PDB file of C-alpha atoms in Angstrom:
ATOM      1  CA  ALA N   1      70.255 182.217 222.813  1.00  0.00           C
ATOM      2  CA  ALA N   2      70.182 181.942 219.053  1.00  0.00           C
ATOM      3  CA  PRO N   3      66.985 183.056 217.284  1.00  0.00           C
ATOM      4  CA  PRO N   4      64.837 180.139 215.980  1.00  0.00           C
ATOM      5  CA  PRO N   5      65.336 179.355 212.291  1.00  0.00           C
ATOM      6  CA  SER N   6      62.907 181.204 210.098  1.00  0.00           C
ATOM      7  CA  SER N   7      60.738 179.562 207.603  1.00  0.00           C
ATOM      8  CA  PRO N   8      61.174 180.521 203.859  1.00  0.00           C
ATOM      9  CA  GLY N   9      58.260 182.956 203.788  1.00  0.00           C
ATOM     10  CA  GLU N  10      59.028 184.847 207.000  1.00  0.00           C
ATOM     11  CA  PRO N  11      61.335 187.923 207.089  1.00  0.00           C
ATOM     12  CA  ALA N  12      64.767 187.471 208.724  1.00  0.00           C
ATOM     13  CA  PRO N  13      64.933 188.535 212.356  1.00  0.00           C
ATOM     14  CA  PRO N  14      66.971 191.738 213.072  1.00  0.00           C
ATOM     15  CA  PRO N  15      70.614 191.232 213.984  1.00  0.00           C
ATOM     16  CA  PRO N  16      71.545 191.616 217.690  1.00  0.00           C
ATOM     17  CA  PRO N  17      72.510 195.164 218.676  1.00  0.00           C
ATOM     18  CA  LEU N  18      76.240 195.941 218.304  1.00  0.00           C
ATOM     19  CA  GLN N  19      77.835 196.760 221.556  1.00  0.00           C
ATOM     20  CA  TYR N  20      79.668 200.022 221.832  1.00  0.00           C
ATOM     21  CA  SER N  21      82.817 198.533 223.334  1.00  0.00           C
ATOM     22  CA  LEU N  22      83.125 196.025 220.384  1.00  0.00           C
ATOM     23  CA  LEU N  23      82.851 198.896 217.922  1.00  0.00           C
ATOM     24  CA  LEU N  24      85.538 200.866 219.742  1.00  0.00           C
ATOM     25  CA  GLN N  25      87.919 197.889 219.678  1.00  0.00           C
ATOM     26  CA  HIS N  26      87.577 197.640 215.915  1.00  0.00           C
ATOM     27  CA  LEU N  27      87.940 201.398 215.389  1.00  0.00           C
ATOM     28  CA  VAL N  28      90.518 202.352 218.029  1.00  0.00           C
ATOM     29  CA  GLY N  29      91.708 199.203 219.768  1.00  0.00           C
ATOM     30  CA  ASP N  30      94.287 196.584 218.982  1.00  0.00           C
ATOM     31  CA  LYS N  31      91.959 194.842 216.513  1.00  0.00           C
ATOM     32  CA  ARG N  32      91.971 197.919 214.312  1.00  0.00           C
ATOM     33  CA  GLN N  33      93.349 197.255 210.817  1.00  0.00           C
ATOM     34  CA  PRO N  34      95.441 200.229 209.660  1.00  0.00           C
ATOM     35  CA  ARG N  35      95.047 201.303 206.098  1.00  0.00           C
ATOM     36  CA  VAL N  36      98.154 201.560 203.982  1.00  0.00           C
ATOM     37  CA  TRP N  37      98.018 204.488 201.570  1.00  0.00           C
ATOM     38  CA  ASP N  38      99.613 203.440 198.363  1.00  0.00           C
ATOM     39  CA  PRO N  39      99.748 206.179 195.693  1.00  0.00           C
ATOM     40  CA  ALA N  40     100.289 203.484 193.004  1.00  0.00           C
ATOM     41  CA  ALA N  41      96.845 202.091 193.788  1.00  0.00           C
ATOM     42  CA  LEU N  42      95.350 205.419 192.745  1.00  0.00           C
ATOM     43  CA  GLY N  43      97.327 205.566 189.571  1.00  0.00           C
ATOM     44  CA  GLY N  44     100.382 207.170 191.214  1.00  0.00           C
ATOM     45  CA  ILE N  45     101.517 210.738 191.199  1.00  0.00           C
ATOM     46  CA  PRO N  46     102.327 211.717 187.635  1.00  0.00           C
ATOM     47  CA  CYS N  47     105.977 212.553 187.175  1.00  0.00           C
ATOM     48  CA  PRO N  48     107.485 213.037 183.758  1.00  0.00           C
ATOM     49  CA  PRO N  49     110.850 211.406 183.173  1.00  0.00           C
ATOM     50  CA  LYS N  50     113.854 213.667 183.613  1.00  0.00           C
ATOM     51  CA  SER N  51     115.620 214.921 180.556  1.00  0.00           C
ATOM     52  CA  GLU N  52     119.331 214.619 180.039  1.00  0.00           C
ATOM     53  CA  GLU N  53     119.804 218.351 180.793  1.00  0.00           C
ATOM     54  CA  GLN N  54     118.007 217.944 184.153  1.00  0.00           C
ATOM     55  CA  LYS N  55     120.145 214.976 185.033  1.00  0.00           C
ATOM     56  CA  MET N  56     123.280 216.889 184.120  1.00  0.00           C
ATOM     57  CA  VAL N  57     122.238 219.890 186.222  1.00  0.00           C
ATOM     58  CA  GLU N  58     121.566 217.562 189.198  1.00  0.00           C
ATOM     59  CA  ARG N  59     124.981 215.961 188.859  1.00  0.00           C
ATOM     60  CA  VAL N  60     126.691 219.348 188.761  1.00  0.00           C
ATOM     61  CA  MET N  61     124.747 220.634 191.763  1.00  0.00           C
ATOM     62  CA  GLU N  62     125.594 217.475 193.779  1.00  0.00           C
ATOM     63  CA  SER N  63     129.300 217.649 192.914  1.00  0.00           C
ATOM     64  CA  CYS N  64     131.959 218.605 195.502  1.00  0.00           C
ATOM     65  CA  PRO N  65     133.377 221.578 193.530  1.00  0.00           C
ATOM     66  CA  PHE N  66     129.945 223.124 193.165  1.00  0.00           C
ATOM     67  CA  LYS N  67     129.154 222.689 196.880  1.00  0.00           C
ATOM     68  CA  ALA N  68     132.573 224.135 197.811  1.00  0.00           C
ATOM     69  CA  ALA N  69     132.019 227.115 195.431  1.00  0.00           C
ATOM     70  CA  LEU N  70     128.593 227.762 196.878  1.00  0.00           C
ATOM     71  CA  ALA N  71     129.927 227.599 200.439  1.00  0.00           C
ATOM     72  CA  CYS N  72     132.743 229.991 199.387  1.00  0.00           C
ATOM     73  CA  VAL N  73     130.333 232.532 198.003  1.00  0.00           C
ATOM     74  CA  GLY N  74     128.009 232.178 200.943  1.00  0.00           C
ATOM     75  CA  GLY N  75     130.886 232.544 203.428  1.00  0.00           C
ATOM     76  CA  PHE N  76     132.119 235.643 201.570  1.00  0.00           C
ATOM     77  CA  VAL N  77     128.753 237.307 201.812  1.00  0.00           C
ATOM     78  CA  LEU N  78     128.203 236.317 205.444  1.00  0.00           C
ATOM     79  CA  GLY N  79     131.727 237.241 206.430  1.00  0.00           C
ATOM     80  CA  GLY N  80     131.499 240.636 204.725  1.00  0.00           C
ATOM     81  CA  ALA N  81     128.249 241.413 206.514  1.00  0.00           C
ATOM     82  CA  PHE N  82     129.706 240.271 209.825  1.00  0.00           C
ATOM     83  CA  GLY N  83     132.868 242.337 209.319  1.00  0.00           C
ATOM     84  CA  ILE N  84     130.917 245.465 208.480  1.00  0.00           C
ATOM     85  CA  PHE N  85     128.682 244.896 211.498  1.00  0.00           C
ATOM     86  CA  THR N  86     131.544 244.456 213.893  1.00  0.00           C
ATOM     87  CA  ALA N  87     133.292 247.524 212.452  1.00  0.00           C
ATOM     88  CA  GLY N  88     130.088 249.478 212.871  1.00  0.00           C
ATOM     89  CA  ILE N  89     129.905 248.759 216.650  1.00  0.00           C
ATOM     90  CA  ASP N  90     133.667 249.180 217.224  1.00  0.00           C
ATOM     91  CA  THR N  91     134.466 252.558 218.720  1.00  0.00           C
ATOM     92  CA  ASN N  92     138.035 252.570 217.468  1.00  0.00           C
ATOM     93  CA  VAL N  93     137.251 252.342 213.769  1.00  0.00           C
ATOM     94  CA  GLY N  94     139.012 255.093 211.830  1.00  0.00           C
ATOM     95  CA  PHE N  95     141.156 256.307 214.681  1.00  0.00           C
ATOM     96  CA  ASP N  96     144.816 256.906 214.069  1.00  0.00           C
ATOM     97  CA  PRO N  97     146.964 255.430 216.849  1.00  0.00           C
ATOM     98  CA  LYS N  98     149.633 258.142 216.270  1.00  0.00           C
ATOM     99  CA  ASP N  99     147.115 260.982 216.974  1.00  0.00           C
ATOM    100  CA  PRO N 100     144.346 259.624 219.269  1.00  0.00           C
ATOM    101  CA  TYR N 101     142.727 263.038 219.776  1.00  0.00           C
ATOM    102  CA  ARG N 102     141.964 263.627 216.111  1.00  0.00           C
ATOM    103  CA  THR N 103     138.398 262.803 215.101  1.00  0.00           C
ATOM    104  CA  PRO N 104     138.312 260.503 212.051  1.00  0.00           C
ATOM    105  CA  THR N 105     136.448 261.610 208.936  1.00  0.00           C
ATOM    106  CA  ALA N 106     133.546 259.685 207.513  1.00  0.00           C
ATOM    107  CA  LYS N 107     135.739 258.578 204.586  1.00  0.00           C
ATOM    108  CA  GLU N 108     138.310 257.047 206.986  1.00  0.00           C
ATOM    109  CA  VAL N 109     135.615 255.253 208.995  1.00  0.00           C
ATOM    110  CA  LEU N 110     134.048 253.887 205.815  1.00  0.00           C
ATOM    111  CA  LYS N 111     137.409 252.820 204.494  1.00  0.00           C
ATOM    112  CA  ASP N 112     138.230 250.899 207.711  1.00  0.00           C
ATOM    113  CA  MET N 113     134.770 249.287 207.710  1.00  0.00           C
ATOM    114  CA  GLY N 114     135.325 248.145 204.088  1.00  0.00           C
ATOM    115  CA  GLN N 115     138.754 246.753 204.879  1.00  0.00           C
ATOM    116  CA  ARG N 116     137.426 244.824 207.849  1.00  0.00           C
ATOM    117  CA  GLY N 117     134.455 243.573 205.824  1.00  0.00           C
ATOM    118  CA  ILE N 118     136.750 242.328 203.050  1.00  0.00           C
ATOM    119  CA  SER N 119     139.111 240.675 205.579  1.00  0.00           C
ATOM    120  CA  TYR N 120     136.239 238.813 207.353  1.00  0.00           C
ATOM    121  CA  ALA N 121     134.741 237.914 203.948  1.00  0.00           C
ATOM    122  CA  LYS N 122     137.956 236.307 202.758  1.00  0.00           C
ATOM    123  CA  ASN N 123     138.401 234.308 205.957  1.00  0.00           C
ATOM    124  CA  PHE N 124     134.781 233.097 206.052  1.00  0.00           C
ATOM    125  CA  ALA N 125     134.963 232.131 202.360  1.00  0.00           C
ATOM    126  CA  ILE N 126     138.100 230.051 202.911  1.00  0.00           C
ATOM    127  CA  VAL N 127     136.689 228.295 205.995  1.00  0.00           C
ATOM    128  CA  GLY N 128     133.344 227.679 204.233  1.00  0.00           C
ATOM    129  CA  ALA N 129     134.983 226.238 201.151  1.00  0.00           C
ATOM    130  CA  MET N 130     137.371 224.065 203.190  1.00  0.00           C
ATOM    131  CA  PHE N 131     134.593 222.682 205.394  1.00  0.00           C
ATOM    132  CA  SER N 132     132.188 222.072 202.554  1.00  0.00           C
ATOM    133  CA  CYS N 133     134.794 220.408 200.327  1.00  0.00           C
ATOM    134  CA  THR N 134     136.048 218.118 203.093  1.00  0.00           C
ATOM    135  CA  GLU N 135     132.516 217.236 204.157  1.00  0.00           C
ATOM    136  CA  CYS N 136     131.590 216.324 200.612  1.00  0.00           C
ATOM    137  CA  MET N 137     134.737 214.210 200.201  1.00  0.00           C
ATOM    138  CA  VAL N 138     134.177 212.445 203.544  1.00  0.00           C
ATOM    139  CA  GLU N 139     130.541 211.756 202.591  1.00  0.00           C
ATOM    140  CA  SER N 140     131.659 210.394 199.217  1.00  0.00           C
ATOM    141  CA  TYR N 141     134.291 208.227 200.784  1.00  0.00           C
ATOM    142  CA  ARG N 142     131.984 206.844 203.594  1.00  0.00           C
ATOM    143  CA  GLY N 143     128.940 206.503 201.288  1.00  0.00           C
ATOM    144  CA  LYS N 144     126.667 207.735 204.094  1.00  0.00           C
ATOM    145  CA  SER N 145     125.065 211.056 204.940  1.00  0.00           C
ATOM    146  CA  ASP N 146     124.965 211.445 208.685  1.00  0.00           C
ATOM    147  CA  TRP N 147     126.256 213.570 211.575  1.00  0.00           C
ATOM    148  CA  LYS N 148     129.654 211.888 211.570  1.00  0.00           C
ATOM    149  CA  ASN N 149     130.546 213.492 208.243  1.00  0.00           C
ATOM    150  CA  SER N 150     130.269 217.013 209.652  1.00  0.00           C
ATOM    151  CA  VAL N 151     132.230 216.100 212.779  1.00  0.00           C
ATOM    152  CA  ILE N 152     135.065 214.481 210.803  1.00  0.00           C
ATOM    153  CA  SER N 153     135.187 217.405 208.367  1.00  0.00           C
ATOM    154  CA  GLY N 154     135.021 219.882 211.214  1.00  0.00           C
ATOM    155  CA  CYS N 155     137.962 218.210 212.834  1.00  0.00           C
ATOM    156  CA  ILE N 156     139.968 218.240 209.545  1.00  0.00           C
ATOM    157  CA  THR N 157     139.122 221.921 208.871  1.00  0.00           C
ATOM    158  CA  GLY N 158     139.722 223.140 212.379  1.00  0.00           C
ATOM    159  CA  GLY N 159     142.947 221.163 212.632  1.00  0.00           C
ATOM    160  CA  ALA N 160     144.233 222.508 209.384  1.00  0.00           C
ATOM    161  CA  ILE N 161     143.482 226.058 210.345  1.00  0.00           C
ATOM    162  CA  GLY N 162     144.913 225.661 213.829  1.00  0.00           C
ATOM    163  CA  PHE N 163     147.994 223.746 212.683  1.00  0.00           C
ATOM    164  CA  ARG N 164     149.482 226.939 211.283  1.00  0.00           C
ATOM    165  CA  ALA N 165     150.025 228.064 214.873  1.00  0.00           C
ATOM    166  CA  GLY N 166     151.465 224.728 216.012  1.00  0.00           C
ATOM    167  CA  LEU N 167     150.463 221.188 216.925  1.00  0.00           C
ATOM    168  CA  LYS N 168     148.695 222.105 220.138  1.00  0.00           C
ATOM    169  CA  ALA N 169     146.567 224.757 218.352  1.00  0.00           C
ATOM    170  CA  GLY N 170     145.816 222.241 215.610  1.00  0.00           C
ATOM    171  CA  VAL N 171     144.488 219.687 218.145  1.00  0.00           C
ATOM    172  CA  ILE N 172     142.401 222.368 219.923  1.00  0.00           C
ATOM    173  CA  GLY N 173     141.109 223.618 216.574  1.00  0.00           C
ATOM    174  CA  CYS N 174     140.226 220.074 215.566  1.00  0.00           C
ATOM    175  CA  GLY N 175     138.232 219.469 218.782  1.00  0.00           C
ATOM    176  CA  GLY N 176     136.579 222.873 218.856  1.00  0.00           C
ATOM    177  CA  PHE N 177     135.501 222.904 215.214  1.00  0.00           C
ATOM    178  CA  ALA N 178     134.310 219.276 215.505  1.00  0.00           C
ATOM    179  CA  ALA N 179     132.241 220.067 218.590  1.00  0.00           C
ATOM    180  CA  PHE N 180     130.787 223.165 216.896  1.00  0.00           C
ATOM    181  CA  SER N 181     129.967 221.154 213.775  1.00  0.00           C
ATOM    182  CA  ALA N 182     128.295 218.513 215.870  1.00  0.00           C
ATOM    183  CA  ALA N 183     126.189 221.093 217.682  1.00  0.00           C
ATOM    184  CA  VAL N 184     125.113 222.805 214.434  1.00  0.00           C
ATOM    185  CA  ASP N 185     124.323 219.467 212.836  1.00  0.00           C
ATOM    186  CA  TYR N 186     122.338 218.385 215.917  1.00  0.00           C
ATOM    187  CA  TYR N 187     120.165 221.519 215.853  1.00  0.00           C
ATOM    188  CA  LEU N 188     119.700 221.546 212.116  1.00  0.00           C
ATOM    189  CA  ARG N 189     118.580 217.915 211.748  1.00  0.00           C
TER     190      ARG N 189
END
């Protein structure tokens, strides 16, 4: 029942009590109006315009040669560390196959560790540069940045490395490197 109309001199009657369920529908339910946060409404986040030097540095850092060089250096460092690590846990480092009973000197062991580290470093650097360069070129060609780029470039890189040993090895290298690239891309994204 609606309250009777009040006369001009009387105070307005109090509004009916708000039910808790109606309040919840407006706060939590499907009648809730989500607020859109727009930074431009608050004046925006101040960001000065980029200078020509900053734009040039961004272009260089996003270029394929820079990415390939960065992957080459990173592969060299990682490969060197991996090579030294594997040489450190190998029990045959420094041993002479002609005289297996002679104990190697520390100098011989360190020399073999260094040679293995350099060998691994070179290989990792070449693979890293090949993969990074092909991924950048595939991404530039496709115009998209998604998981397919790493799979395609992994197939190209693995195939090129394996092809030196024959067609079958190239196909296996393509599939293996593509699968590895897909797995790494899946876990990193």
